[in-house]
Amino acid sequence: MVKSNIYIDTIKEQQKLLFDCLKMILKQGDKVALLDFPNHNNVGDNAIWLGEKAALKKIGVEVVYECDIYGFSELALRKHLGNDGIVLLHGGGNLGSVWPEHQRFRERIIQSLQDMTVVQLPQSVFFDNDDELRAFGNIAGEHQNLHILVRDKVSFKMLDDLNLNVQLCPDMAFAIGAIPSEGNPKVDVVWLSRSDHESAGYDINDANFKIEKLDWLQGEPGRYYSKFSPKITVRIRRLVQRIFRQSSFVRNHCWKMNTTFFDALAQRRLNRGVRILSRGKIVATDRLHGHIISTLIGKPQILFDNHYKKIGNYRDCFEPAHEAIFYDLDNKSNIEENISKALDFS
């Protein structure tokens, strides 16, 4: 018998808020271009992509052009989108200075498509300094029809203070809806810990519980391909990126070749994330989408945060307190107690 998801009310409420927001901008029959496919192994970004595609399908919007940041062709976009289409920029947590390559792409799109409607799908915003924030504000402020959706009130205030057209909207991964977990738990706690430069350095060490520490950027326990497949796929991806980056002909006329497997790749990566999180009776994580996907599969959680409080800011904006979620930003002294309480919900 499949257990009901303990967060189903939260999921439904965020879906309602999400669709209410999108329907203020998009309507059935619209044509859109969806830019910045996450052509990398981060499960969260790929879950966002699948949520975006699911939401657009439900609204009745037709996606006529897609690309990653290396395959963009303005010529192909304008040819397929026409004058009345809408340009959508992939959501996530890269608006700002933390992931500069994606920020440069975003600014390039805003500057080059001044005559089109551009929508930035829900993002978290973080800039290292005020000069970079103001520079983005100047670029965005010059566009006459730019809509920026953000995932928390801190991000909203930051951009609203620049007089930009900004709205609050939940993370797009919630459009996927509740999904089943995969298999039986192998450990008490899966500790999904950031291994990138967003990490705030948290750790969990408790001999009283069986804890498995990993990051979904670094493969998957118990899978043969976990050690070798990422290296192979990264090399293939870099080869394709080099071809598209160096050839305008390929970008302009062969862009569909690069997009053929976007959705399948994203689904494969999400499936891997679900399998990883399902290994634990509960999940501990400092990844926002470790939290969101754990919510979609109904896992009790212990939450820390990244270096600019991405999880805490999101929960403060959109999520009510839930008895099966323990958010502990600073105090680690009660981690054993929180693990015990979370396990009671598993």
Short mmCIF file of C-alpha atoms in Angstrom, two decimals:
data_model
loop_
_atom_site.label_atom_id
_atom_site.label_comp_id
_atom_site.label_asym_id
_atom_site.label_seq_id
_atom_site.Cartn_x
_atom_site.Cartn_y
_atom_site.Cartn_z
CA MET A 1 0.00 0.00 0.00
CA VAL A 2 1.42 3.42 -1.00
CA LYS A 3 1.55 5.91 1.88
CA SER A 4 -0.13 9.25 1.30
CA ASN A 5 2.19 12.25 1.06
CA ILE A 6 2.32 14.09 4.40
CA TYR A 7 2.92 17.39 2.58
CA ILE A 8 0.08 17.13 0.06
CA ASP A 9 -1.67 20.29 1.29
CA THR A 10 1.57 22.29 0.99
CA ILE A 11 2.15 20.96 -2.54
CA LYS A 12 -1.38 21.84 -3.66
CA GLU A 13 -1.22 25.32 -2.14
CA GLN A 14 2.08 26.11 -3.85
CA GLN A 15 0.76 24.79 -7.15
CA LYS A 16 -2.24 27.10 -6.85
CA LEU A 17 -0.03 30.12 -6.13
CA LEU A 18 2.30 29.16 -8.97
CA PHE A 19 -0.45 28.84 -11.60
CA ASP A 20 -2.19 32.00 -10.39
CA CYS A 21 1.08 33.85 -10.96
CA LEU A 22 1.83 32.35 -14.37
CA LYS A 23 -1.68 32.94 -15.68
CA MET A 24 -1.23 36.66 -15.12
CA ILE A 25 1.44 36.54 -17.86
CA LEU A 26 0.69 33.46 -19.98
CA LYS A 27 -2.52 32.18 -21.53
CA GLN A 28 -3.65 29.18 -23.55
CA GLY A 29 -2.38 29.31 -27.12
CA ASP A 30 0.67 31.48 -26.40
CA LYS A 31 3.93 30.54 -28.09
CA VAL A 32 7.08 30.67 -25.97
CA ALA A 33 10.80 30.11 -26.13
CA LEU A 34 12.29 28.45 -23.04
CA LEU A 35 15.96 29.32 -22.59
CA ASP A 36 18.83 28.06 -20.40
CA PHE A 37 18.20 24.31 -20.15
CA PRO A 38 20.31 23.04 -17.19
CA ASN A 39 22.70 20.86 -19.15
CA HIS A 40 24.46 19.56 -16.05
CA ASN A 41 23.94 16.97 -13.32
CA ASN A 42 22.34 19.16 -10.64
CA VAL A 43 19.06 17.38 -9.88
CA GLY A 44 17.33 20.52 -8.59
CA ASP A 45 17.78 22.56 -11.75
CA ASN A 46 16.51 19.66 -13.83
CA ALA A 47 13.46 19.29 -11.56
CA ILE A 48 12.73 22.97 -12.17
CA TRP A 49 12.91 22.39 -15.94
CA LEU A 50 10.45 19.50 -15.73
CA GLY A 51 8.15 21.62 -13.57
CA GLU A 52 8.32 24.42 -16.13
CA LYS A 53 7.41 22.07 -18.95
CA ALA A 54 4.57 20.53 -16.92
CA ALA A 55 3.17 23.98 -16.04
CA LEU A 56 3.34 25.23 -19.62
CA LYS A 57 1.59 22.10 -20.87
CA LYS A 58 -1.18 22.46 -18.30
CA ILE A 59 -1.76 26.12 -19.20
CA GLY A 60 -1.82 25.21 -22.90
CA VAL A 61 1.32 27.09 -23.93
CA GLU A 62 3.34 25.87 -26.93
CA VAL A 63 7.12 25.74 -26.57
CA VAL A 64 8.46 26.45 -30.07
CA TYR A 65 12.14 27.03 -29.25
CA GLU A 66 14.53 25.74 -26.57
CA CYS A 67 18.24 26.05 -25.89
CA ASP A 68 20.94 25.86 -23.27
CA ILE A 69 23.26 28.83 -22.76
CA TYR A 70 25.68 27.60 -25.44
CA GLY A 71 23.16 26.84 -28.17
CA PHE A 72 21.21 30.11 -28.22
CA SER A 73 20.42 31.54 -31.65
CA GLU A 74 18.55 34.82 -31.87
CA LEU A 75 17.88 34.10 -35.54
CA ALA A 76 16.24 30.75 -34.80
CA LEU A 77 14.30 32.15 -31.84
CA ARG A 78 12.79 35.00 -33.86
CA LYS A 79 12.03 32.72 -36.80
CA HIS A 80 10.03 30.24 -34.72
CA LEU A 81 8.59 32.58 -32.10
CA GLY A 82 7.41 35.42 -34.29
CA ASN A 83 6.59 38.91 -33.06
CA ASP A 84 3.98 38.01 -30.44
CA GLY A 85 5.77 35.16 -28.67
CA ILE A 86 7.14 35.27 -25.12
CA VAL A 87 10.70 34.51 -24.06
CA LEU A 88 11.01 32.53 -20.81
CA LEU A 89 14.26 32.32 -18.86
CA HIS A 90 14.74 29.16 -16.79
CA GLY A 91 14.20 29.56 -13.05
CA GLY A 92 16.47 28.54 -10.21
CA GLY A 93 19.06 30.15 -7.97
CA ASN A 94 21.49 31.78 -10.37
CA LEU A 95 20.24 35.38 -10.65
CA GLY A 96 23.19 37.32 -9.30
CA SER A 97 26.90 36.85 -8.90
CA VAL A 98 27.02 33.27 -7.58
CA TRP A 99 26.84 31.63 -11.04
CA PRO A 100 28.25 34.30 -13.39
CA GLU A 101 28.01 32.35 -16.66
CA HIS A 102 24.23 32.07 -16.35
CA GLN A 103 23.94 35.68 -15.23
CA ARG A 104 25.87 36.89 -18.28
CA PHE A 105 23.53 34.87 -20.51
CA ARG A 106 20.48 36.37 -18.78
CA GLU A 107 21.78 39.90 -19.26
CA ARG A 108 22.60 39.17 -22.89
CA ILE A 109 19.03 38.02 -23.53
CA ILE A 110 17.51 41.04 -21.83
CA GLN A 111 19.71 43.41 -23.83
CA SER A 112 19.32 41.72 -27.21
CA LEU A 113 15.54 41.10 -27.09
CA GLN A 114 14.37 44.59 -26.16
CA ASP A 115 11.34 44.38 -28.47
CA MET A 116 9.97 41.12 -27.02
CA THR A 117 8.22 40.13 -23.79
CA VAL A 118 10.78 38.44 -21.53
CA VAL A 119 9.82 36.56 -18.37
CA GLN A 120 12.36 35.44 -15.82
CA LEU A 121 10.83 32.36 -14.18
CA PRO A 122 11.14 32.10 -10.37
CA GLN A 123 14.64 32.77 -9.07
CA SER A 124 16.48 33.41 -5.83
CA VAL A 125 18.64 36.55 -6.03
CA PHE A 126 22.05 37.11 -4.49
CA PHE A 127 24.76 39.61 -5.41
CA ASP A 128 28.17 39.83 -3.74
CA ASN A 129 28.16 43.62 -3.90
CA ASP A 130 25.91 46.59 -4.63
CA ASP A 131 27.77 47.56 -7.80
CA GLU A 132 26.87 44.27 -9.52
CA LEU A 133 23.28 44.56 -8.30
CA ARG A 134 22.98 48.12 -9.68
CA ALA A 135 24.56 47.05 -12.97
CA PHE A 136 21.91 44.37 -13.38
CA GLY A 137 19.24 46.86 -12.39
CA ASN A 138 20.37 49.22 -15.14
CA ILE A 139 20.27 46.46 -17.76
CA ALA A 140 16.89 45.14 -16.63
CA GLY A 141 15.44 48.63 -16.22
CA GLU A 142 16.06 49.44 -19.89
CA HIS A 143 13.76 46.63 -21.02
CA GLN A 144 10.17 47.81 -21.48
CA ASN A 145 8.44 44.45 -21.02
CA LEU A 146 10.48 42.37 -18.59
CA HIS A 147 8.74 40.36 -15.85
CA ILE A 148 10.92 38.95 -13.06
CA LEU A 149 9.47 36.24 -10.80
CA VAL A 150 11.28 35.56 -7.53
CA ARG A 151 11.01 32.87 -4.86
CA ASP A 152 11.35 34.88 -1.65
CA LYS A 153 10.72 38.27 -0.08
CA VAL A 154 14.42 39.11 0.27
CA SER A 155 14.88 38.73 -3.49
CA PHE A 156 11.67 40.69 -4.09
CA LYS A 157 12.80 43.66 -2.02
CA MET A 158 16.23 43.67 -3.64
CA LEU A 159 14.76 44.05 -7.14
CA ASP A 160 11.72 46.09 -6.15
CA ASP A 161 14.09 48.71 -4.72
CA LEU A 162 15.52 48.99 -8.25
CA ASN A 163 12.00 49.73 -9.57
CA LEU A 164 11.92 46.53 -11.62
CA ASN A 165 8.74 44.65 -12.51
CA VAL A 166 8.99 41.85 -9.95
CA GLN A 167 6.47 39.34 -8.56
CA LEU A 168 6.58 36.55 -5.98
CA CYS A 169 6.08 33.02 -7.30
CA PRO A 170 6.78 29.54 -5.86
CA ASP A 171 9.48 27.31 -7.27
CA MET A 172 8.52 25.72 -10.58
CA ALA A 173 9.42 22.19 -9.44
CA PHE A 174 6.15 22.13 -7.47
CA ALA A 175 4.29 21.96 -10.79
CA ILE A 176 5.46 18.33 -11.03
CA GLY A 177 3.22 17.45 -8.10
CA ALA A 178 3.55 14.62 -5.58
CA ILE A 179 5.64 11.68 -6.78
CA PRO A 180 6.31 8.27 -5.19
CA SER A 181 9.57 7.48 -3.46
CA GLU A 182 11.76 4.73 -4.87
CA GLY A 183 12.34 1.47 -2.98
CA ASN A 184 12.85 0.88 0.73
CA PRO A 185 15.13 3.05 2.90
CA LYS A 186 18.69 1.79 3.41
CA VAL A 187 19.74 4.17 6.21
CA ASP A 188 18.20 6.31 8.92
CA VAL A 189 19.33 9.61 7.42
CA VAL A 190 20.40 10.60 3.93
CA TRP A 191 22.54 13.70 4.48
CA LEU A 192 22.41 15.46 1.10
CA SER A 193 25.21 17.97 1.62
CA ARG A 194 26.28 20.71 -0.80
CA SER A 195 29.75 20.15 -2.23
CA ASP A 196 29.88 23.40 -4.23
CA HIS A 197 30.68 27.01 -3.34
CA GLU A 198 27.17 27.64 -1.98
CA SER A 199 27.87 25.39 1.00
CA ALA A 200 27.89 27.03 4.44
CA GLY A 201 29.96 24.16 5.86
CA TYR A 202 27.38 22.31 7.95
CA ASP A 203 27.94 18.70 8.91
CA ILE A 204 26.15 15.93 10.81
CA ASN A 205 28.04 13.39 12.90
CA ASP A 206 26.02 11.17 15.21
CA ALA A 207 27.00 7.59 16.00
CA ASN A 208 23.50 6.79 17.27
CA PHE A 209 22.06 6.80 13.75
CA LYS A 210 23.04 5.32 10.41
CA ILE A 211 23.82 8.39 8.31
CA GLU A 212 24.81 8.38 4.63
CA LYS A 213 26.47 11.62 3.50
CA LEU A 214 26.54 12.42 -0.22
CA ASP A 215 25.81 15.06 -2.84
CA TRP A 216 23.82 14.37 -5.98
CA LEU A 217 26.46 16.14 -8.05
CA GLN A 218 28.77 13.21 -7.33
CA GLY A 219 26.97 10.10 -8.51
CA GLU A 220 24.67 7.63 -6.81
CA PRO A 221 25.41 4.84 -4.32
CA GLY A 222 24.91 1.32 -5.60
CA ARG A 223 24.81 2.25 -9.29
CA TYR A 224 27.55 1.03 -11.63
CA TYR A 225 27.41 4.17 -13.75
CA SER A 226 27.74 6.49 -10.75
CA LYS A 227 31.54 6.48 -10.99
CA PHE A 228 32.02 6.56 -14.75
CA SER A 229 28.88 7.86 -16.43
CA PRO A 230 29.16 11.47 -15.20
CA LYS A 231 32.68 11.72 -16.67
CA ILE A 232 31.51 10.39 -20.02
CA THR A 233 28.41 12.55 -20.17
CA VAL A 234 30.39 15.64 -19.17
CA ARG A 235 32.85 15.02 -22.02
CA ILE A 236 30.03 14.52 -24.53
CA ARG A 237 28.26 17.62 -23.24
CA ARG A 238 31.43 19.72 -23.52
CA LEU A 239 32.01 18.49 -27.07
CA VAL A 240 28.45 19.45 -28.07
CA GLN A 241 28.82 22.81 -26.31
CA ARG A 242 32.06 23.51 -28.19
CA ILE A 243 30.41 22.73 -31.53
CA PHE A 244 27.45 25.00 -30.84
CA ARG A 245 29.56 27.79 -29.38
CA GLN A 246 31.92 27.88 -32.36
CA SER A 247 29.42 27.51 -35.21
CA SER A 248 26.67 30.04 -35.88
CA PHE A 249 25.36 27.77 -38.65
CA VAL A 250 24.82 24.92 -36.17
CA ARG A 251 23.16 27.26 -33.64
CA ASN A 252 20.89 28.80 -36.27
CA HIS A 253 19.85 25.69 -38.19
CA CYS A 254 20.59 22.60 -36.08
CA TRP A 255 19.32 23.76 -32.68
CA LYS A 256 16.71 21.00 -32.49
CA MET A 257 19.48 18.42 -32.52
CA ASN A 258 20.72 19.86 -29.23
CA THR A 259 17.24 19.86 -27.64
CA THR A 260 16.05 16.39 -28.62
CA PHE A 261 16.99 14.79 -25.32
CA PHE A 262 16.52 17.76 -22.95
CA ASP A 263 13.39 16.42 -21.26
CA ALA A 264 14.66 12.84 -21.10
CA LEU A 265 17.95 13.97 -19.56
CA ALA A 266 16.10 16.10 -17.01
CA GLN A 267 13.81 13.20 -16.11
CA ARG A 268 16.76 10.84 -15.75
CA ARG A 269 18.46 13.27 -13.40
CA LEU A 270 15.30 13.78 -11.34
CA ASN A 271 14.84 10.00 -11.09
CA ARG A 272 18.39 9.73 -9.77
CA GLY A 273 17.64 12.38 -7.15
CA VAL A 274 14.48 10.59 -6.06
CA ARG A 275 16.39 7.32 -5.68
CA ILE A 276 19.08 9.06 -3.61
CA LEU A 277 16.62 10.75 -1.25
CA SER A 278 14.58 7.55 -0.96
CA ARG A 279 17.59 5.78 0.56
CA GLY A 280 16.89 7.48 3.89
CA LYS A 281 14.00 7.11 6.31
CA ILE A 282 14.44 10.87 6.60
CA VAL A 283 16.44 13.48 4.66
CA ALA A 284 18.82 16.10 6.03
CA THR A 285 19.93 18.70 3.50
CA ASP A 286 21.25 22.19 2.86
CA ARG A 287 19.98 22.09 -0.76
CA LEU A 288 16.70 23.87 -1.54
CA HIS A 289 15.70 21.16 -3.99
CA GLY A 290 16.80 18.48 -1.59
CA HIS A 291 14.02 19.96 0.52
CA ILE A 292 11.53 20.46 -2.34
CA ILE A 293 11.95 17.00 -3.87
CA SER A 294 11.83 15.44 -0.39
CA THR A 295 8.53 17.28 -0.01
CA LEU A 296 7.26 15.92 -3.33
CA ILE A 297 8.09 12.34 -2.25
CA GLY A 298 6.84 12.86 1.33
CA LYS A 299 10.08 12.45 3.33
CA PRO A 300 10.45 13.97 6.83
CA GLN A 301 13.31 16.48 6.80
CA ILE A 302 15.99 18.28 8.76
CA LEU A 303 17.03 21.48 6.99
CA PHE A 304 20.14 23.61 7.23
CA ASP A 305 20.90 26.28 4.62
CA ASN A 306 23.29 27.50 1.98
CA HIS A 307 25.52 30.53 2.48
CA TYR A 308 22.83 33.11 1.67
CA LYS A 309 19.84 31.42 3.39
CA LYS A 310 18.10 30.20 0.23
CA ILE A 311 16.00 27.59 2.05
CA GLY A 312 15.04 29.80 4.97
CA ASN A 313 14.04 32.69 2.73
CA TYR A 314 11.90 30.40 0.59
CA ARG A 315 10.14 28.81 3.55
CA ASP A 316 9.52 32.19 5.18
CA CYS A 317 7.75 33.29 2.00
CA PHE A 318 5.73 30.28 0.88
CA GLU A 319 5.71 27.43 3.37
CA PRO A 320 3.89 27.21 6.69
CA ALA A 321 5.55 25.45 9.60
CA HIS A 322 5.20 21.68 9.31
CA GLU A 323 5.66 19.24 12.16
CA ALA A 324 7.72 16.86 9.98
CA ILE A 325 10.25 19.55 8.96
CA PHE A 326 12.97 20.71 11.35
CA TYR A 327 14.83 23.83 10.20
CA ASP A 328 17.98 24.45 12.24
CA LEU A 329 20.22 27.18 10.87
CA ASP A 330 22.53 27.80 13.83
CA ASN A 331 21.93 25.43 16.74
CA LYS A 332 23.41 21.95 16.19
CA SER A 333 23.14 20.88 19.82
CA ASN A 334 19.69 19.36 19.32
CA ILE A 335 20.43 17.47 16.10
CA GLU A 336 20.05 14.05 17.77
CA GLU A 337 16.67 15.07 19.17
CA ASN A 338 15.55 16.39 15.78
CA ILE A 339 16.61 13.20 14.02
CA SER A 340 14.61 11.15 16.54
CA LYS A 341 11.54 13.34 16.08
CA ALA A 342 11.79 13.22 12.28
CA LEU A 343 12.14 9.44 12.34
CA ASP A 344 8.85 9.24 14.22
CA PHE A 345 7.14 10.52 11.04
CA SER A 346 8.84 8.04 8.70
#
